[in-house]
Coordinates of C-alpha atoms in Angstrom, one line a residue:
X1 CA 103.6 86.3 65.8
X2 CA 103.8 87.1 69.2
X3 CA 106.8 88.6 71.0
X4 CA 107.0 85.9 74.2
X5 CA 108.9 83.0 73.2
X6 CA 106.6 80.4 74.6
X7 CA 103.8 82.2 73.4
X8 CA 105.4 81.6 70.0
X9 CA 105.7 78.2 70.6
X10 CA 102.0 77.7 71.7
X11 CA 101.0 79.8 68.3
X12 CA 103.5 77.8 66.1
X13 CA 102.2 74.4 67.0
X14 CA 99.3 74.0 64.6
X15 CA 96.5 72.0 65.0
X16 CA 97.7 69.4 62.3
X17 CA 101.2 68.9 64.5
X18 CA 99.3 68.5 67.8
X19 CA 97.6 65.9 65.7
X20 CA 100.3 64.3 64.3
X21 CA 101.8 64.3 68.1
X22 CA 98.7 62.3 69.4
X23 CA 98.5 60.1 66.6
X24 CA 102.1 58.4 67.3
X25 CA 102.1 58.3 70.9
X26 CA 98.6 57.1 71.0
X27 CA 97.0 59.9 73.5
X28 CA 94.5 62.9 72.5
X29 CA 95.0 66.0 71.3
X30 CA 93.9 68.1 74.3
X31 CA 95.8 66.2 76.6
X32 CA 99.2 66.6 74.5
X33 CA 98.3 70.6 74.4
X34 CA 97.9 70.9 78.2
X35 CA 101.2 68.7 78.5
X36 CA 103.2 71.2 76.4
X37 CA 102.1 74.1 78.4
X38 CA 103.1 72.7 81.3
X39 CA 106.8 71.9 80.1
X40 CA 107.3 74.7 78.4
X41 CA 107.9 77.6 81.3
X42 CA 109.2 74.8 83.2
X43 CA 111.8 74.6 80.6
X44 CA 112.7 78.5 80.6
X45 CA 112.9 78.9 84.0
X46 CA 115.2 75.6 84.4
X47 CA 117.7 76.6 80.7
X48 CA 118.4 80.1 83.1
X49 CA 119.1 78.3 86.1
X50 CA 121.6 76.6 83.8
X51 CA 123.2 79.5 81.9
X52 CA 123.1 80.8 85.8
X53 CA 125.7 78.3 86.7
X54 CA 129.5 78.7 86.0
X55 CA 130.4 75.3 85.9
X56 CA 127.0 74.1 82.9
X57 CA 126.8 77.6 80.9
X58 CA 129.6 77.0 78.3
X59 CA 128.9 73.4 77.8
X60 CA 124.7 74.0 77.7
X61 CA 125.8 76.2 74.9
X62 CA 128.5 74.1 73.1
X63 CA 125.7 70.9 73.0
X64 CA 122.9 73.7 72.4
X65 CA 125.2 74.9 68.8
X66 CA 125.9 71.2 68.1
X67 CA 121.9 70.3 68.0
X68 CA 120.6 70.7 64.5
X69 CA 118.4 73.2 63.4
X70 CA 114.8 72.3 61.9
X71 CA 113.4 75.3 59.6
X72 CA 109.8 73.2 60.3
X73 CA 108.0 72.6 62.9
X74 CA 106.0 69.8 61.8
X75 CA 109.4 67.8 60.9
X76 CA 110.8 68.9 64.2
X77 CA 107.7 67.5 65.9
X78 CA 107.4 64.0 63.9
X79 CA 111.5 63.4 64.5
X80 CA 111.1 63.8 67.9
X81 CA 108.0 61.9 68.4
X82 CA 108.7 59.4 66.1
X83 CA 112.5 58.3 66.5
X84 CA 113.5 57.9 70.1
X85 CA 116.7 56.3 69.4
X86 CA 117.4 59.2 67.1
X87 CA 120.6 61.7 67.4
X88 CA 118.2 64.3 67.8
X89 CA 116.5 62.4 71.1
X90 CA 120.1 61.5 72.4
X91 CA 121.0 65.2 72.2
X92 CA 117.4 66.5 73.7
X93 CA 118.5 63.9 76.3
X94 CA 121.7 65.1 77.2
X95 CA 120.4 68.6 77.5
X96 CA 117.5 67.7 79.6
X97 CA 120.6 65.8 81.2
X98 CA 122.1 69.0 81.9
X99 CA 118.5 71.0 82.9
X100 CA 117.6 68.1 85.7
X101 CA 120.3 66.5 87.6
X102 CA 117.6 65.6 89.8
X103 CA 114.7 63.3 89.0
X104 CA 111.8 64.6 87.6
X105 CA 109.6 61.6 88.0
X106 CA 106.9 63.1 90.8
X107 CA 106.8 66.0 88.4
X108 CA 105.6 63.8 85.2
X109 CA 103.4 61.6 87.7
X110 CA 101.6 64.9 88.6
X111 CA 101.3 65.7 85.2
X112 CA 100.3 62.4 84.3
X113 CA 97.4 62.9 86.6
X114 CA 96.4 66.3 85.3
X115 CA 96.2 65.2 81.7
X116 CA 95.1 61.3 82.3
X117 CA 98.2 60.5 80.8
X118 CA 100.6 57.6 81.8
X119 CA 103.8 59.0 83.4
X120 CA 105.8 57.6 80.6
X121 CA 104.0 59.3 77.6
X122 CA 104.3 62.4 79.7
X123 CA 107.9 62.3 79.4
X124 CA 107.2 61.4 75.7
X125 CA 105.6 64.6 75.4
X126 CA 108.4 66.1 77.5
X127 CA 110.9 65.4 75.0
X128 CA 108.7 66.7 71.9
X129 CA 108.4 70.1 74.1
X130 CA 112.1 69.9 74.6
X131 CA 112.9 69.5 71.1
X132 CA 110.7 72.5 70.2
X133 CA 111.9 74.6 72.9
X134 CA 115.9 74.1 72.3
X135 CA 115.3 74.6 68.2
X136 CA 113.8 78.1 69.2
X137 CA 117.0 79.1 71.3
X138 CA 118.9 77.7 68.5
X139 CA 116.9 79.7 65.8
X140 CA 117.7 82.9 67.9
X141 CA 121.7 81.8 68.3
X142 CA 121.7 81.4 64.5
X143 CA 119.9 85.1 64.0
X144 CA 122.2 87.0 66.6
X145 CA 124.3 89.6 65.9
X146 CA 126.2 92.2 67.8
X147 CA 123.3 94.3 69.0
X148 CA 121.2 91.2 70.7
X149 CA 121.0 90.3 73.8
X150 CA 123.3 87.5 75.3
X151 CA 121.3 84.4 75.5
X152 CA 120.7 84.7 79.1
X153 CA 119.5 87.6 79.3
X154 CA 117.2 87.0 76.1
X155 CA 115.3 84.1 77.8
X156 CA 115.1 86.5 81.3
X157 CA 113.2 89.0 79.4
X158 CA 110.9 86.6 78.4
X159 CA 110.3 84.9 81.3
X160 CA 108.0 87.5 83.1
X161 CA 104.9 86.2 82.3
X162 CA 105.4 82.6 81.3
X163 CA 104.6 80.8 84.3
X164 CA 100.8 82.8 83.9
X165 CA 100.7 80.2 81.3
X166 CA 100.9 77.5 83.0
X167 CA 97.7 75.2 83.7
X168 CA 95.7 75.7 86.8
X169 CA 95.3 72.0 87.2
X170 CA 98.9 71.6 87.5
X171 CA 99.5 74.1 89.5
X172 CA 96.8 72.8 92.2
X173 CA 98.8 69.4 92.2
X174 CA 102.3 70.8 93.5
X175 CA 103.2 71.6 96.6
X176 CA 104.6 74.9 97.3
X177 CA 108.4 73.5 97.4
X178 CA 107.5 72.1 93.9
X179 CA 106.3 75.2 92.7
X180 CA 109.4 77.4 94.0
X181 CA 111.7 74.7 92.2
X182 CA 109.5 74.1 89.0
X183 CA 107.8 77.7 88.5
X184 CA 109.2 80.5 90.6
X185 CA 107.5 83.0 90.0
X186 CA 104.2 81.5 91.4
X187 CA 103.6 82.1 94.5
X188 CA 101.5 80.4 97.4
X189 CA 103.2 82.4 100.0
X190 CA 100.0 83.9 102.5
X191 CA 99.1 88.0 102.3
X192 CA 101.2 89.5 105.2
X193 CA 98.6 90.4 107.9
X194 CA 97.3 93.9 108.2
X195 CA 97.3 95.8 111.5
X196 CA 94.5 95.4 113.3
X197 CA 92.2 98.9 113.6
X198 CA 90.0 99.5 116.3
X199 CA 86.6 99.9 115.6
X200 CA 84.1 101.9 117.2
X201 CA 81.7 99.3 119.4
X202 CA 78.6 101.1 118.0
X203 CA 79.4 100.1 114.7
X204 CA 79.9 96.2 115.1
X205 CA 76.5 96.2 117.1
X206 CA 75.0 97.8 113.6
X207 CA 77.1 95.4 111.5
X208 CA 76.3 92.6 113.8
X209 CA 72.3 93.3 113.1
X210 CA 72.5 94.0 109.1
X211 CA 74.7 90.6 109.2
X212 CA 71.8 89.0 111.3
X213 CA 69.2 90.3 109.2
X214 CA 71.2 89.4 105.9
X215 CA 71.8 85.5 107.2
X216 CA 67.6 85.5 108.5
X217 CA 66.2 86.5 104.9
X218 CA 69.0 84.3 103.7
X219 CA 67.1 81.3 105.2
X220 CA 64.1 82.4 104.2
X221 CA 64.4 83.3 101.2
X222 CA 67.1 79.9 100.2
X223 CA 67.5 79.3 96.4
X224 CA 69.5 76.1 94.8
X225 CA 73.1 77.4 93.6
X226 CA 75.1 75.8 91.2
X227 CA 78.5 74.8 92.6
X228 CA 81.2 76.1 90.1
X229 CA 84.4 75.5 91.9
X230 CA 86.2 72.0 92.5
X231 CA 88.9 71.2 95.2
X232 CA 90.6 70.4 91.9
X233 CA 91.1 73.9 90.7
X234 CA 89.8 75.7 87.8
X235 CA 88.2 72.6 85.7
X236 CA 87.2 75.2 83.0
X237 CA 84.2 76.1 80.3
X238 CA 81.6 73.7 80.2
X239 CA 81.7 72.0 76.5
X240 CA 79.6 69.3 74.9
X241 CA 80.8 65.9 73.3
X242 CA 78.8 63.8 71.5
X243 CA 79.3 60.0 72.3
X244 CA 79.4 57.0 69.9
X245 CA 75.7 56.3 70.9
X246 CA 74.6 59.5 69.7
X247 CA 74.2 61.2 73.3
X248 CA 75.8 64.3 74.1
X249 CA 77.2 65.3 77.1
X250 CA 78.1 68.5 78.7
X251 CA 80.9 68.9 81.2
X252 CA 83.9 71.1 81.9
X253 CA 86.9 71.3 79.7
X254 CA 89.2 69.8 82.5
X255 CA 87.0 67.8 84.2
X256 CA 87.5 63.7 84.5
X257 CA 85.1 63.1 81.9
X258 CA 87.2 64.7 79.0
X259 CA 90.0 62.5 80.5
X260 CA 88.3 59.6 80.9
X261 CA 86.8 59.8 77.1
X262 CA 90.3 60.6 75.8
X263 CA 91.7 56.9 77.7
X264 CA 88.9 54.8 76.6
X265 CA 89.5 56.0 73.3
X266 CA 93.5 56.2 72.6
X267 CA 95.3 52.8 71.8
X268 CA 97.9 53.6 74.4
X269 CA 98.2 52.4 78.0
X270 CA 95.0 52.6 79.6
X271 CA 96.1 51.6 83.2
X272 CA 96.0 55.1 85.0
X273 CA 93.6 56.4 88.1
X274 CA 91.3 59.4 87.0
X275 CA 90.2 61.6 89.8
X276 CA 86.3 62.3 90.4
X277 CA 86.6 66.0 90.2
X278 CA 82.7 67.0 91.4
X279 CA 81.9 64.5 94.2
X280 CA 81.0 65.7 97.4
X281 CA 80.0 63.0 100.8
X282 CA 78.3 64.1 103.8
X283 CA 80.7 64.2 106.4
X284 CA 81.4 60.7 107.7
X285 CA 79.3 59.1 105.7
X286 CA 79.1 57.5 102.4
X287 CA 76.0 59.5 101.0
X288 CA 76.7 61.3 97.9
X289 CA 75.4 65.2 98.3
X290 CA 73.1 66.0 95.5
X291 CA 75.8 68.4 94.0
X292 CA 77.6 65.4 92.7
X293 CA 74.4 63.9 90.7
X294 CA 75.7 65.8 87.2
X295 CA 79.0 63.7 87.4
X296 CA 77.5 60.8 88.7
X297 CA 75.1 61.1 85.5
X298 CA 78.0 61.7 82.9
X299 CA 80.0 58.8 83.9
X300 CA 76.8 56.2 84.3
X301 CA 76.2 57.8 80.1
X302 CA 80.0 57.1 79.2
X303 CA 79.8 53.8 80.6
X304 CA 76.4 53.1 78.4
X305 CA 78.1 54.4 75.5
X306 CA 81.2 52.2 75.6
X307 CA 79.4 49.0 76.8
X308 CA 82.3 46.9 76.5
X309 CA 84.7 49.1 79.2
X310 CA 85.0 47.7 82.6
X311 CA 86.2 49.7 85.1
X312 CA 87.3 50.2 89.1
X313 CA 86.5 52.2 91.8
X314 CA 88.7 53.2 94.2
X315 CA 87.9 55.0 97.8
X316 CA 90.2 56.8 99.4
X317 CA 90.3 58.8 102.6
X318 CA 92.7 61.9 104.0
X319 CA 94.5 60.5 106.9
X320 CA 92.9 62.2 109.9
X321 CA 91.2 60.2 112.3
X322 CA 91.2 56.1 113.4
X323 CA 92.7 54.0 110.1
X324 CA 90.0 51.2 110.3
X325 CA 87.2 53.5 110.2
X326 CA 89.1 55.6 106.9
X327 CA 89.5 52.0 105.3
X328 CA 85.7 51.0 106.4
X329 CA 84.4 54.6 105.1
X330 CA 86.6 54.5 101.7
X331 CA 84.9 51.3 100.9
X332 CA 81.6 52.1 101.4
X333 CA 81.9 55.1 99.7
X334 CA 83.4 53.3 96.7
X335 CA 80.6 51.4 96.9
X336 CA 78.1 54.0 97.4
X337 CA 79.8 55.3 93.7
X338 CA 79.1 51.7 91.8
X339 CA 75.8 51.2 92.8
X340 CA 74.6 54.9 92.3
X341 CA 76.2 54.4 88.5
X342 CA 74.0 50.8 88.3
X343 CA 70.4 52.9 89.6
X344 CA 71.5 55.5 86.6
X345 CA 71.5 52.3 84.1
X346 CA 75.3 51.4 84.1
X347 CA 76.4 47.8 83.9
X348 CA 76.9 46.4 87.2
X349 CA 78.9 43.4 85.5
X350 CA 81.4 46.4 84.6
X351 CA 81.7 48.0 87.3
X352 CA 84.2 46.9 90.6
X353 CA 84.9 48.8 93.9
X354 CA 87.3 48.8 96.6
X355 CA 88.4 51.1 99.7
X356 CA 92.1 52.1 100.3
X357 CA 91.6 54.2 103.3
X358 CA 94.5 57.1 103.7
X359 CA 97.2 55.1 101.3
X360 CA 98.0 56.7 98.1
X361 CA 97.6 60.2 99.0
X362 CA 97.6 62.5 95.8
X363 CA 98.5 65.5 98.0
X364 CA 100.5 66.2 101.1
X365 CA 98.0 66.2 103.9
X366 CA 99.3 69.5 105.5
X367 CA 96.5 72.0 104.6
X368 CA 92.4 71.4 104.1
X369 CA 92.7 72.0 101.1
X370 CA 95.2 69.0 100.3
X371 CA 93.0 67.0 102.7
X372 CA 90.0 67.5 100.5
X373 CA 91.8 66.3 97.4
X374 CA 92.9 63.0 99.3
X375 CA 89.2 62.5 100.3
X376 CA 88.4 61.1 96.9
X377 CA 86.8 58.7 94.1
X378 CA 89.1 57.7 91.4
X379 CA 88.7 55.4 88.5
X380 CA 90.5 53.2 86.3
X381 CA 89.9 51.1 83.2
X382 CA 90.1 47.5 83.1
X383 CA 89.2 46.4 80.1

């Protein structure tokens, strides 16, 4: 076992819980994983702020020795994903109560977008992670004695590295006020500047040349990269999946075709916007740039593969520039999208498009980075 509390957690939840988990709410097993490892620094770093504050640190406690202990796991995990009228969900409640005074609902509908999730199983999931993450405090309560640590100070020296663990993707989607109150200890703040040191002007003429030499064989001697980085943050290994016509795909861990695969085929809520994370436009323009051809590919084969799936395609612009020529360009990108997937044998008949210019921003557009995210194709299932 290891020595961080949440990577205890992470090691205690087998794969037959995670299951168990996905099975009742009706979402896949990745998804729930990623979910959990979101929540679960979130929920360190929020219990210290707690035991931090005069007026909440003895009644977190009193509630925290009045929840019941669970000496398994997998019980834990089916109570609290099963029963949400439960005592043990009115409690987890109440403590989360205690942990957020403010709304957490742009945090779960970040989430949600991460995972593919609908906001409401994310705070489903929340509530599993809660129950898991409160019975560990509670073990350690129950197995204190006069030489531990107060609780406070337990959970501080745990916390070091626990926001390492939480998902890129996430991450990528919060702005840095959201990070400072969620995860603290992650930083977006820019490197200070260094001084400034002269150079001598004979040696930028000869770095000037080498660079100019560098750029010219460049040119000449051009080969075809492969892109590996997304706007979306680290999207991860590429693996394959085998689809229920036999086909098998390869694409990264993260990407929107796991997510897409994991909503066609849960019995939940299937109403949610998946991003296109590996599109790329010309610049005011709505032709696709050949990098995006591997997605494009995917999603036509997913679509073949579940023939009976309709689905939407939105366009969607940052807001820079005139409004009617964003709503004009988001539409006929959306449209460049739908009939690309038709020429790679999707079903037209499936398959709808619309523009939405700058409105429903997924990012604050403050830096370029945020811009790119807004400049977007998402989809959503309709059927």
């Amino acid at each position: 076992m290891k020595n961080n509390i949440i990577e205890n957690l992470d090691a205690g939840i087998s794969s037959e819980m995670t299951t168990s988990i996905s099975e009742v709410i009706g979402e896949n097993e990745l998804g729930v994983k990623k979910t959990l490892a979101a929540i679960f620094p979130l929920l360190m770093h929020k219990t210290i702020d707690c035991l931090n504050t005069v007026a909440l640190n003895d009644h977190f406690v009193k509630m925290l020795e009045q929840l019941p202990f669970y000496e398994s796991m997998q019980h834990l995990s089916w109570e609290a994903a099963s029963h949400d009228s439960s005592v043990l969900s009115a409690m987890i409640e109440q403590l989360n109560a205690l942990l957020f005074p403010e709304s957490t609902a742009e945090l779960e509908r970040k989430i949600s977008r991460y995972v593919g999730f609908p906001a409401e199983t994310v705070r489903k999931i929340m509530t599993v992670g809660s129950a898991f993450f409160f019975n560990a405090i509670k073990e350690y309560l129950l197995k204190s004695d006069e030489h531990s640590l107060p609780l406070k100070e337990w959970l501080i020296s745990h916390r070091k590295h626990s926001d390492a663990l939480v998902p890129a993707g996430v991450v990528n989607l919060l702005s840095k006020e959201e990070l400072a109150e969620y995860y603290p200890l992650i930083s977006r703040e820019p490197e200070k500047k260094k001084r400034k040191k002269k150079w001598p002007w004979w040696l930028l003429w000869v770095l000037l040349i080498a660079l100019l030499i560098f750029v010219l064989r460049g040119c000449y001697f051009q080969q075809k990269t492969t892109e590996t980085t997304s706007s979306w943050g680290n999207l991860g290994a590429f693996i394959s999946k085998q689809l229920p016509n036999g086909n098998t795909l390869k694409f990264p861990e993260s990407g929107m075709e796991n997510k897409l695969i994991g909503v066609i085929e849960s019995q939940g809520n299937k109403s949610v916007w998946l991003s296109f994370d590996r599109l790329k436009f010309k610049t005011n323009s709505a032709d696709l740039q050949p990098e995006s051809e591997e997605q494009m590919k995917n999603i036509a084969e997913i679509m073949k593969a579940y023939p009976n799936t309709r689905l939407e395609l939105g366009g969607y612009t940052d807001n820079t520039g005139d409004k009617d020529f964003n709503l004009e360009l988001s539409k006929k990108r959306a449209d460049s999208v739908r009939q690309g997937l038709i020429n790679l044998g999707a079903n037209g008949d499936n398959l709808e498009a619309h523009g939405f210019g700058s409105e429903f921003p997924v990012a604050p557009n403050n830096t370029e980075e945020n811009r790119a995210k807004n400049r977007r194709i998402d989809i959503k299932i309709l059927k």
